[in-house]
mmCIF file with all atom_site columns, C-alpha atoms in Angstrom:
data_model
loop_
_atom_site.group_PDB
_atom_site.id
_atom_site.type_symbol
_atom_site.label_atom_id
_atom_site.label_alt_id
_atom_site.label_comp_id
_atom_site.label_asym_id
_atom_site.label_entity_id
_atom_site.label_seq_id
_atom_site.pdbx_PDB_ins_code
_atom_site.Cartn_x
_atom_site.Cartn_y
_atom_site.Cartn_z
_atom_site.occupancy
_atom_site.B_iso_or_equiv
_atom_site.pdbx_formal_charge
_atom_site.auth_seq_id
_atom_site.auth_comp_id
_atom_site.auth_asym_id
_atom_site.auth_atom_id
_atom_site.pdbx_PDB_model_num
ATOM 1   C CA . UNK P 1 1   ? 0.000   0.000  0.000   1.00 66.00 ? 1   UNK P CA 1
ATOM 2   C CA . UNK P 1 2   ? 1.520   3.323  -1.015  1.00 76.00 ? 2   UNK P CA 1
ATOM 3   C CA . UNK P 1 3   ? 2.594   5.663  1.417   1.00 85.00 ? 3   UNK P CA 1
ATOM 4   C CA . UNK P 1 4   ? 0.477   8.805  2.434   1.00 92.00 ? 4   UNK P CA 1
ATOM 5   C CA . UNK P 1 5   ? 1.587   11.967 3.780   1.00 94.00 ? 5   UNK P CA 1
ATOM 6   C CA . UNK P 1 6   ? 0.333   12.308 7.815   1.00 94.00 ? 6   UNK P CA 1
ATOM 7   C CA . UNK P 1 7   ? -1.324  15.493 7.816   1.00 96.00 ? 7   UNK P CA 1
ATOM 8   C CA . UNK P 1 8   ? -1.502  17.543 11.162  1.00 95.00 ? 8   UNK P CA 1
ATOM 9   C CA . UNK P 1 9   ? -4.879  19.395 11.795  1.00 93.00 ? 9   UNK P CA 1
ATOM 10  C CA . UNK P 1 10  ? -3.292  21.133 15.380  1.00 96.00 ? 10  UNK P CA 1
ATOM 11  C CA . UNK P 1 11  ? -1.335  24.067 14.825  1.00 96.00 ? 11  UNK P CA 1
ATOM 12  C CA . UNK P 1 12  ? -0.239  24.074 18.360  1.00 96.00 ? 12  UNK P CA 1
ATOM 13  C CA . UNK P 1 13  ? 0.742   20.280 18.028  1.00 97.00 ? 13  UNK P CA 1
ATOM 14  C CA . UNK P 1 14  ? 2.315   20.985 14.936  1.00 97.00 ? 14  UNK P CA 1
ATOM 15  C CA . UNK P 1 15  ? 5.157   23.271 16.949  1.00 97.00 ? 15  UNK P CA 1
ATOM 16  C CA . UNK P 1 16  ? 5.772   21.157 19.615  1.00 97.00 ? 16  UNK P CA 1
ATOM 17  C CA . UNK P 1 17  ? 5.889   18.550 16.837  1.00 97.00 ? 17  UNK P CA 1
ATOM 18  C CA . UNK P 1 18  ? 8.742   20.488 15.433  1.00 97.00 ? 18  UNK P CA 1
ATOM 19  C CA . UNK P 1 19  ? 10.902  21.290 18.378  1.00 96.00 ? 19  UNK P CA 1
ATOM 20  C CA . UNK P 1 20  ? 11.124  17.900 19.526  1.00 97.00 ? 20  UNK P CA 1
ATOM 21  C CA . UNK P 1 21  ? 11.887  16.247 15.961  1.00 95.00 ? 21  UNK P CA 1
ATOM 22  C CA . UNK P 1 22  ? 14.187  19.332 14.996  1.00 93.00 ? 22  UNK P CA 1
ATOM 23  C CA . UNK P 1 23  ? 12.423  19.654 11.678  1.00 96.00 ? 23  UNK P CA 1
ATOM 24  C CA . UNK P 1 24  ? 10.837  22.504 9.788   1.00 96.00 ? 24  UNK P CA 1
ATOM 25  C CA . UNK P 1 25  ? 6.879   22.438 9.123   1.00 97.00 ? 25  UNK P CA 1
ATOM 26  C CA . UNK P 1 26  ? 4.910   22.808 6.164   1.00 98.00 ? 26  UNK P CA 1
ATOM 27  C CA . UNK P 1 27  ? 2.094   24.335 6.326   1.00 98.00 ? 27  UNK P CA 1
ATOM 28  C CA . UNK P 1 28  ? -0.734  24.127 3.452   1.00 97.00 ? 28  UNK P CA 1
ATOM 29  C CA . UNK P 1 29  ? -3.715  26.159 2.713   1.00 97.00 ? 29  UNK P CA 1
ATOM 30  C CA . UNK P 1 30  ? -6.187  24.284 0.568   1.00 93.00 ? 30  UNK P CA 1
ATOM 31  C CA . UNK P 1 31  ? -9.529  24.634 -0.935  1.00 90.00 ? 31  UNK P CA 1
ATOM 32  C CA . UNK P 1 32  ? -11.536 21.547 -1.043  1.00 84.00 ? 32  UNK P CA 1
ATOM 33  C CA . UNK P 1 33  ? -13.534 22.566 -4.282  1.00 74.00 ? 33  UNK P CA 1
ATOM 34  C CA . UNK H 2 1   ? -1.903  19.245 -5.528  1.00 85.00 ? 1   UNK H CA 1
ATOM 35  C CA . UNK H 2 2   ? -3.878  16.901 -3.463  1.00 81.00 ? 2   UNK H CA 1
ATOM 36  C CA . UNK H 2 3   ? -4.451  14.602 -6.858  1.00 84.00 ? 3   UNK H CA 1
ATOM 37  C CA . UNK H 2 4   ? -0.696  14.616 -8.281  1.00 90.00 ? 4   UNK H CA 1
ATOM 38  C CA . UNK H 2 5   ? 1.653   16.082 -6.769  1.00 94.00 ? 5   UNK H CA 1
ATOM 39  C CA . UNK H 2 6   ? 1.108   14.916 -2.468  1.00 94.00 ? 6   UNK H CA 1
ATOM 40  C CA . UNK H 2 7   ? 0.835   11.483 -3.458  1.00 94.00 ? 7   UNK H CA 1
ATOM 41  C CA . UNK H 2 8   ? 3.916   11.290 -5.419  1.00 94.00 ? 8   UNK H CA 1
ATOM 42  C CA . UNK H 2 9   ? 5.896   8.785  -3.571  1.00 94.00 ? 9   UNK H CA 1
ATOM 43  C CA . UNK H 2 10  ? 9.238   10.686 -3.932  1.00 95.00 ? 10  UNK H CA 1
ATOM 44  C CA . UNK H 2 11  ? 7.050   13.861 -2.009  1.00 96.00 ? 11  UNK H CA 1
ATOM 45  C CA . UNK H 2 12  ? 5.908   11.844 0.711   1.00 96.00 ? 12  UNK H CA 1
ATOM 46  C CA . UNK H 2 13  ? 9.357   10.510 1.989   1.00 95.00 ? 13  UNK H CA 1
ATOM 47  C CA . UNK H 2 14  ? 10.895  14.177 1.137   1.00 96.00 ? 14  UNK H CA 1
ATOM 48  C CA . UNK H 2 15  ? 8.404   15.731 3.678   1.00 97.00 ? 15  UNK H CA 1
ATOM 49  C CA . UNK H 2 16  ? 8.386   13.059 5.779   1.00 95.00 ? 16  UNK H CA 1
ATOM 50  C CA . UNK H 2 17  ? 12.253  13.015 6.354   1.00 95.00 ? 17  UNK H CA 1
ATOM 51  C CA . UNK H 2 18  ? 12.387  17.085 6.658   1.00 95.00 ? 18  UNK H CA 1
ATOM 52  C CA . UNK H 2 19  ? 9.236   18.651 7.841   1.00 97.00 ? 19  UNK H CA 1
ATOM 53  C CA . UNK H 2 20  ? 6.036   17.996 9.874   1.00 98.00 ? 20  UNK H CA 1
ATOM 54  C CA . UNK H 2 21  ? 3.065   19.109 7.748   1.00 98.00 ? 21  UNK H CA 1
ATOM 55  C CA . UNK H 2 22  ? -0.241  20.204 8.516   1.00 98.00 ? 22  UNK H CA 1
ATOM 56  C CA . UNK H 2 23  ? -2.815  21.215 5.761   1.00 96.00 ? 23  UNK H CA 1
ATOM 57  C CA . UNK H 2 24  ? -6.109  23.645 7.052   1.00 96.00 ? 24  UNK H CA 1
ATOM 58  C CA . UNK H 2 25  ? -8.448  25.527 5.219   1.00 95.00 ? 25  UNK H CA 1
ATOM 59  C CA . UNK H 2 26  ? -7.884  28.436 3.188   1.00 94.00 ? 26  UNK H CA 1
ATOM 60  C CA . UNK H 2 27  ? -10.441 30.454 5.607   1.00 94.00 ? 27  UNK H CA 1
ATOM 61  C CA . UNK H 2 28  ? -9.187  28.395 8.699   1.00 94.00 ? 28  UNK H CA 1
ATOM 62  C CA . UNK H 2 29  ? -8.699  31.089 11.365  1.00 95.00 ? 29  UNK H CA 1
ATOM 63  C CA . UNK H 2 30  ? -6.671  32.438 12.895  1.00 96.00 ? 30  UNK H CA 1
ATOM 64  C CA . UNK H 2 31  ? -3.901  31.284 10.590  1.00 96.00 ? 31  UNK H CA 1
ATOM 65  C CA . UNK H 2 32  ? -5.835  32.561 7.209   1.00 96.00 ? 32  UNK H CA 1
ATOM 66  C CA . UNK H 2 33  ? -5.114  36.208 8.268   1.00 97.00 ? 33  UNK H CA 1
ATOM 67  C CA . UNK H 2 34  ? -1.644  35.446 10.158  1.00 96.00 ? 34  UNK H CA 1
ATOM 68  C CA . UNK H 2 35  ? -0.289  34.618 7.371   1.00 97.00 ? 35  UNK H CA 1
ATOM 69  C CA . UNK H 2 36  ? -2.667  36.481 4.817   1.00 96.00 ? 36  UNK H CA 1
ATOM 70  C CA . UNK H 2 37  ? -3.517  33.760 2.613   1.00 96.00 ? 37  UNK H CA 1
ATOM 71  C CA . UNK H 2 38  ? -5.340  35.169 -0.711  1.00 94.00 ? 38  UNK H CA 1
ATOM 72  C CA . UNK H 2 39  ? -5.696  31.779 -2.922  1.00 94.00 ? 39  UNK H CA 1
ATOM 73  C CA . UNK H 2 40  ? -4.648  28.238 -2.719  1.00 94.00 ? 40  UNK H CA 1
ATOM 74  C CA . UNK H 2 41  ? -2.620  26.082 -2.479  1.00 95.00 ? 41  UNK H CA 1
ATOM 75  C CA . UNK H 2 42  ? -0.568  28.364 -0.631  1.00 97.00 ? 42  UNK H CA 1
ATOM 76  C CA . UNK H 2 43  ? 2.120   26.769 0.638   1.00 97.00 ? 43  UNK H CA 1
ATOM 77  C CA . UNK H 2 44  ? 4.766   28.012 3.561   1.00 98.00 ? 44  UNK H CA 1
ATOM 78  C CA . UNK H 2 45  ? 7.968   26.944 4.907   1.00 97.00 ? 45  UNK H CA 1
ATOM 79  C CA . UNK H 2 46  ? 8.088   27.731 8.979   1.00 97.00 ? 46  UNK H CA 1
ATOM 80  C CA . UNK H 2 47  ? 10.299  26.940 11.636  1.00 96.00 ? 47  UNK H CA 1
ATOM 81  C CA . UNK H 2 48  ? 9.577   25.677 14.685  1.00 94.00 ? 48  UNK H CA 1
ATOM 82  C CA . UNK H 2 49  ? 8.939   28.827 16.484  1.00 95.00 ? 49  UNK H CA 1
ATOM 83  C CA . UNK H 2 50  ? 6.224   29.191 13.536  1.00 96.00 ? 50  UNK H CA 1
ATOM 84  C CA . UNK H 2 51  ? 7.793   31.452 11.580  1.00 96.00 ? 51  UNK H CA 1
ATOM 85  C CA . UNK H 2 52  ? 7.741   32.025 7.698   1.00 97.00 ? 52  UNK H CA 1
ATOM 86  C CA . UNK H 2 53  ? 10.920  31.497 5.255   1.00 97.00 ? 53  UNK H CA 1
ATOM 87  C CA . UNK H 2 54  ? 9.540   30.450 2.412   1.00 97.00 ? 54  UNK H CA 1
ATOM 88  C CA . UNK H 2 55  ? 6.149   30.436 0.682   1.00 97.00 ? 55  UNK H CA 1
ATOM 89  C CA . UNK H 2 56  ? 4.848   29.557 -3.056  1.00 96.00 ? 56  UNK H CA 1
ATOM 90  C CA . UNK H 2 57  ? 0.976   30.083 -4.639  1.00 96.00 ? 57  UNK H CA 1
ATOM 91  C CA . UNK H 2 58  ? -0.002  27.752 -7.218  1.00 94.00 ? 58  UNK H CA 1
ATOM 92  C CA . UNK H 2 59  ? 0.327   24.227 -8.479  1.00 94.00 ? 59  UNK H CA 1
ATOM 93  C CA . UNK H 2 60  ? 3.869   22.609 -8.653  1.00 95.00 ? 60  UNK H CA 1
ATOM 94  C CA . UNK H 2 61  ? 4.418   19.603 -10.051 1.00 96.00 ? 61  UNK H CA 1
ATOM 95  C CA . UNK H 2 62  ? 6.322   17.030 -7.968  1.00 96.00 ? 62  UNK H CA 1
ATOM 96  C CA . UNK H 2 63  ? 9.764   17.901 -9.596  1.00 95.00 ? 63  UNK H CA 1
ATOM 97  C CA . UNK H 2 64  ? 9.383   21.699 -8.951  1.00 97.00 ? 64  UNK H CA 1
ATOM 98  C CA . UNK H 2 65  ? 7.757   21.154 -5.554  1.00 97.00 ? 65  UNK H CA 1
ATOM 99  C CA . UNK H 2 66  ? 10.747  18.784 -4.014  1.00 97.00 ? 66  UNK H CA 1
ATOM 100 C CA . UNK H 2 67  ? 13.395  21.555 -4.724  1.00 97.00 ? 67  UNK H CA 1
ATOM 101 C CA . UNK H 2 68  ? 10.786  24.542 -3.271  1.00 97.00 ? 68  UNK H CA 1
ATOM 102 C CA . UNK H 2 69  ? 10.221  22.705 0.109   1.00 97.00 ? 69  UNK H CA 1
ATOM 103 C CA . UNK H 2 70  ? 14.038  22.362 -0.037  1.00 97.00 ? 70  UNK H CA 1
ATOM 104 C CA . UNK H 2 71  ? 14.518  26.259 -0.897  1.00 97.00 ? 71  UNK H CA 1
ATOM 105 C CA . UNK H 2 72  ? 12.493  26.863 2.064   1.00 97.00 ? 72  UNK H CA 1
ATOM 106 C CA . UNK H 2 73  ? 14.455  24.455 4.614   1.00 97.00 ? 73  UNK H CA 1
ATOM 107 C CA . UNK H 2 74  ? 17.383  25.984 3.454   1.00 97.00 ? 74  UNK H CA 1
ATOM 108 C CA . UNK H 2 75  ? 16.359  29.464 3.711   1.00 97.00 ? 75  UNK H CA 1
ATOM 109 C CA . UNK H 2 76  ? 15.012  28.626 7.632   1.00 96.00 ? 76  UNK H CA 1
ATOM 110 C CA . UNK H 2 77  ? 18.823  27.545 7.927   1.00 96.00 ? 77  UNK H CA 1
ATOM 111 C CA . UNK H 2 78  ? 20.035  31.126 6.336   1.00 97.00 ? 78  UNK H CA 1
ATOM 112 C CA . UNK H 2 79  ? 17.920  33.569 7.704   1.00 96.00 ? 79  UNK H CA 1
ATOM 113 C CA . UNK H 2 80  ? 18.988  32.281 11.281  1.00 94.00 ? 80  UNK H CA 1
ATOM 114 C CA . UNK H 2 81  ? 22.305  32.787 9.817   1.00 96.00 ? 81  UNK H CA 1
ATOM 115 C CA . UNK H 2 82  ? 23.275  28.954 10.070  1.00 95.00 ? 82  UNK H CA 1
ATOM 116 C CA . UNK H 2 83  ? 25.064  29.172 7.065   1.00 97.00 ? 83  UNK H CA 1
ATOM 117 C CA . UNK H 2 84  ? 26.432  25.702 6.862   1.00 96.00 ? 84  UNK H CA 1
ATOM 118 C CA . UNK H 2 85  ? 23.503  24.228 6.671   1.00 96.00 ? 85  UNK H CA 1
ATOM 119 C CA . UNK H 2 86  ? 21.822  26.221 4.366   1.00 97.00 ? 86  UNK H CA 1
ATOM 120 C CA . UNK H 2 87  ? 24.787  25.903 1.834   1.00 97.00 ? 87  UNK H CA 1
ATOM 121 C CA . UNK H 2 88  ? 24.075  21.742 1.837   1.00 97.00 ? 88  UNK H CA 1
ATOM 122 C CA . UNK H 2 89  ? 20.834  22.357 1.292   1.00 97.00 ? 89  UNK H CA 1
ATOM 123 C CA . UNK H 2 90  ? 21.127  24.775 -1.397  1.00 98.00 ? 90  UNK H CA 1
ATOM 124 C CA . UNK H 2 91  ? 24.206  22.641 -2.719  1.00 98.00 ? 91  UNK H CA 1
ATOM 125 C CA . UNK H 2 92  ? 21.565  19.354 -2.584  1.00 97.00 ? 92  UNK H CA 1
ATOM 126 C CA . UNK H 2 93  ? 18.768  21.454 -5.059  1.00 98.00 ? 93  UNK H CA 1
ATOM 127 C CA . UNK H 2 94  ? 21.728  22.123 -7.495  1.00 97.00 ? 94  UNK H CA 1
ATOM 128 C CA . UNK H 2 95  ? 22.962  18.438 -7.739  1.00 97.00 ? 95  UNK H CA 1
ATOM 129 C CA . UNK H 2 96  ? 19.686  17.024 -7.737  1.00 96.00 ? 96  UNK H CA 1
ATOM 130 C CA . UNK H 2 97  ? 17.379  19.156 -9.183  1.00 97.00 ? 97  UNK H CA 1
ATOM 131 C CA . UNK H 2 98  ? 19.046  21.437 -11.496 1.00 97.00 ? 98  UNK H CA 1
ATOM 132 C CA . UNK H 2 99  ? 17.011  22.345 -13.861 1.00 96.00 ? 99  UNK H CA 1
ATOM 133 C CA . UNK H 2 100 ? 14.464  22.786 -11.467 1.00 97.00 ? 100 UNK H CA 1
ATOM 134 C CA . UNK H 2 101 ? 12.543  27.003 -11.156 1.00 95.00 ? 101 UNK H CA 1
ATOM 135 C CA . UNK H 2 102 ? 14.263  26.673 -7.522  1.00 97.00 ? 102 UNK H CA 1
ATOM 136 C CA . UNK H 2 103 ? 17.638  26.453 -9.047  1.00 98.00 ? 103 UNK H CA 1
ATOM 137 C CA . UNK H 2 104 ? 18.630  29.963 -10.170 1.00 98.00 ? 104 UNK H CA 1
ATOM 138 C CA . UNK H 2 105 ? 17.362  31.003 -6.443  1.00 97.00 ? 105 UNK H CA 1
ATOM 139 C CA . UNK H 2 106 ? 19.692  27.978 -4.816  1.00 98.00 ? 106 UNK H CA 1
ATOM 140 C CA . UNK H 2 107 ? 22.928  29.466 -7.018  1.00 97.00 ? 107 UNK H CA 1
ATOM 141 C CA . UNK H 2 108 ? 21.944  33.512 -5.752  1.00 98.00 ? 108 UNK H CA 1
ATOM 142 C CA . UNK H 2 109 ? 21.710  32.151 -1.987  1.00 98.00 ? 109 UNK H CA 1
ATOM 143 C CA . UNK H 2 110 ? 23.943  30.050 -2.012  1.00 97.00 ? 110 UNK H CA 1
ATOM 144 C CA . UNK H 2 111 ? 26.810  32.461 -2.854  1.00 97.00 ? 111 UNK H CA 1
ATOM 145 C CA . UNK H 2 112 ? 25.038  34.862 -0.730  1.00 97.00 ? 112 UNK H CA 1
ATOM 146 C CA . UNK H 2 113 ? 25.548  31.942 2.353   1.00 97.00 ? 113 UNK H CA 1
ATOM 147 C CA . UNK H 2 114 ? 29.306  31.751 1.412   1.00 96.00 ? 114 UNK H CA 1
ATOM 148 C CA . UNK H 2 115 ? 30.189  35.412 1.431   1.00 96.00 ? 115 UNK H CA 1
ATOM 149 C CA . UNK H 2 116 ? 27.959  36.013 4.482   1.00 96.00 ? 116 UNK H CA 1
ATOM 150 C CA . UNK H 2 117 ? 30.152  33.360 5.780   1.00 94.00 ? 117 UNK H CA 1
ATOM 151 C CA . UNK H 2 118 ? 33.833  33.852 4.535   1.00 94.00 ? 118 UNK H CA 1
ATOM 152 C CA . UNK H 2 119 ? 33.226  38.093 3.727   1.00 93.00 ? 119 UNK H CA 1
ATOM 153 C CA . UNK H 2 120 ? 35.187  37.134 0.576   1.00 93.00 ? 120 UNK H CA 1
ATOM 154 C CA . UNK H 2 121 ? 33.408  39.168 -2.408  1.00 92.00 ? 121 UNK H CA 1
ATOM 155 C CA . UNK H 2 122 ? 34.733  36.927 -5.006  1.00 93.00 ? 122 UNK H CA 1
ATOM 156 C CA . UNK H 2 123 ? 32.041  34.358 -4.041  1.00 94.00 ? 123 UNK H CA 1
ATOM 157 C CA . UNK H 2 124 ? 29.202  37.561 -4.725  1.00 95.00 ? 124 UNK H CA 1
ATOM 158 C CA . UNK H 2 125 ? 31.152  37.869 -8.099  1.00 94.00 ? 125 UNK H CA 1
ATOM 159 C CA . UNK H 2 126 ? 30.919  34.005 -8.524  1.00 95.00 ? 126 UNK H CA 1
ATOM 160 C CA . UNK H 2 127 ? 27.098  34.047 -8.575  1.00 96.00 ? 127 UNK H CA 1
ATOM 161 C CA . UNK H 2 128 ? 27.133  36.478 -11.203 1.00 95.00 ? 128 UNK H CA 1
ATOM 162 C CA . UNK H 2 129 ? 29.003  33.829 -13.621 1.00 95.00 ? 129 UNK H CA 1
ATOM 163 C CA . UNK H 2 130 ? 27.244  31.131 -12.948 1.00 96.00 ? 130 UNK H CA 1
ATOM 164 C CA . UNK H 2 131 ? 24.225  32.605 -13.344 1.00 97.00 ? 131 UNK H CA 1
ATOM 165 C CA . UNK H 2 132 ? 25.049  34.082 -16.669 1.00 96.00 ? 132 UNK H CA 1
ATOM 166 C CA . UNK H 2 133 ? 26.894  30.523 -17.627 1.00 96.00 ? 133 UNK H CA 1
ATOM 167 C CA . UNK H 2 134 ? 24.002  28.155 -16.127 1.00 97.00 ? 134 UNK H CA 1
ATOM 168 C CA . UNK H 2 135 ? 20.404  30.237 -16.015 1.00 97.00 ? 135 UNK H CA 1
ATOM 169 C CA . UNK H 2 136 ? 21.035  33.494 -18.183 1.00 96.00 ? 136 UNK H CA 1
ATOM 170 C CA . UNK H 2 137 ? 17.240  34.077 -18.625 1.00 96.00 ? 137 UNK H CA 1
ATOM 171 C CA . UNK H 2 138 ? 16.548  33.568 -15.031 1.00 96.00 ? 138 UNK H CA 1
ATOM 172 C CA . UNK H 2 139 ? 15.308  36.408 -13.022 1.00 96.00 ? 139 UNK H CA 1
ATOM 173 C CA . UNK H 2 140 ? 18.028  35.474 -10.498 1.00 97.00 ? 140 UNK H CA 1
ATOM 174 C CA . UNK H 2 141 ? 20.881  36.271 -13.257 1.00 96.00 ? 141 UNK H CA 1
ATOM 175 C CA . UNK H 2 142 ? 19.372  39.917 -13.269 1.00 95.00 ? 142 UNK H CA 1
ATOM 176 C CA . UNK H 2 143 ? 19.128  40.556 -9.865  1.00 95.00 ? 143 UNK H CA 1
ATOM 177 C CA . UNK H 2 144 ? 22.681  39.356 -9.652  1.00 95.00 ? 144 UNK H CA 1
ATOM 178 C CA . UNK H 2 145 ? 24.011  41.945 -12.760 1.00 93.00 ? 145 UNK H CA 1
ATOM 179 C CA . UNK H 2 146 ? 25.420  44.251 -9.834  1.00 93.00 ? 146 UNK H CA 1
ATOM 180 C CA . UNK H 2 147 ? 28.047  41.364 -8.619  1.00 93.00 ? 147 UNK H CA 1
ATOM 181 C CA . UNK H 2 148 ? 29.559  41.751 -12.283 1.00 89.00 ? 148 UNK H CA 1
ATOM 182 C CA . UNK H 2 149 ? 31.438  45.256 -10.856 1.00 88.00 ? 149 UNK H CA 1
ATOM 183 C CA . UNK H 2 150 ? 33.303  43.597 -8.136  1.00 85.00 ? 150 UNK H CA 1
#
C-alpha cells in the first residue's frame, strides 16, 4: 500500500511537533472545491 | 496538488524526512489572516517557532515542488544565519534538481551563504558567472548583474 503523507490538523501540536523532531513544518492552505 | 503532486511517492518521503506538515483551510482562522492567505494552495515553509521562510501560490508539479520545500528548509537555515547548513541544502537542489525554477534562487543564496560566511566578495562575483553561464534568462541572473562590478 503506497505511502500517504500524515497530515496535522493542530497548529499548536504541529510546533511542539517540530521542536522535539528538529524539523521545519509545512504548512498548506487548501480549498476543497 | 492533493491529486498529483502529495501522493507522489518521492514527495511523501521528502516531507516526511524534513518537515512535519499540517494542511487547514484556506479560511481556517486564525492562521488565514496570520499569514494572509489570498488563494490556494498556498504553501509556507516555517520553523519551529512558527515562523515564515519560504512560501509559493499555485500548483507545482512534484519535480518543482521537491526543490521549493528544499529552498524553504534551506532558507530557515540562512535567515537564522546557520550558514552551513543552508549551503548543503542549497548545494543538494543544485545536484539534484538542477534544472528545477528553484535552481537559479539555490545558485543567488547560495553564494550569498558563502560570502555572508567567509566576507570574501569573489564568491558575490561568482554568482554572477554562474548565473550568466548556467540560467542566463533567469530572473536570479538579473538581480545578480550588480556582482559583475566587483
Amino acid at each position: 500500500m503506497a505511502k500517504t503523507i500524515k497530515w496535522e490538523k493542530d497548529f499548536d501540536r504541529v510546533l511542539i511537533l517540530a521542536r522535539t523532531e528538529n524539523k521545519m513544518i509545512l504548512l498548506d492552505f487548501f480549498n476543497p472545491l | 496538488m492533493g491529486a498529483v503532486t502529495y501522493p507522489n511517492e518521492k514527495v511523501v518521503e521528502f516531507i516526511e524526512t524534513h518537515l512535519v506538515p499540517i494542511q487547514v483551510l484556506f479560511d481556517s482562522q486564525p492562521l488565514a489572516t496570520k499569514f494572509n492567505i489570498q488563494w490556494t494552495p498556498t504553501v509556507i515553509t516555517l520553523d519551529e517557532e512558527g515562523k515564515e521562510h519560504h512560501r509559493t501560490v499555485g500548483f507545482l508539479s512534484p519535480e518543482e515542488f521537491i526543490p521549493s520545500l528544499m529552498l524553504g528548509v534551506a532558507k530557515c537555515h540562512f535567515d537564522r544565519e546557520k550558514f552551513g547548513e543552508a549551503i548543503t541544502t542549497f548545494e543538494e537542489i543544485l545536484k539534484n534538481y538542477p534544472k528545477s525554477e528553484a535552481a537559479p534562487e539555490a545558485v543567488y543564496m547560495r553564494g550569498v551563504a558563502l560570502y555572508k560566511s567567509t566576507h570574501n566578495a569573489e564568491r558575490l562575483k561568482e554568482i554572477y558567472k554562474r548565473l550568466q553561464s548556467e540560467y542566463p534568462s533567469s530572473e536570479w541572473a538579473k538581480r545578480a548583474q550588480p556582482y559583475k562590478l566587483l
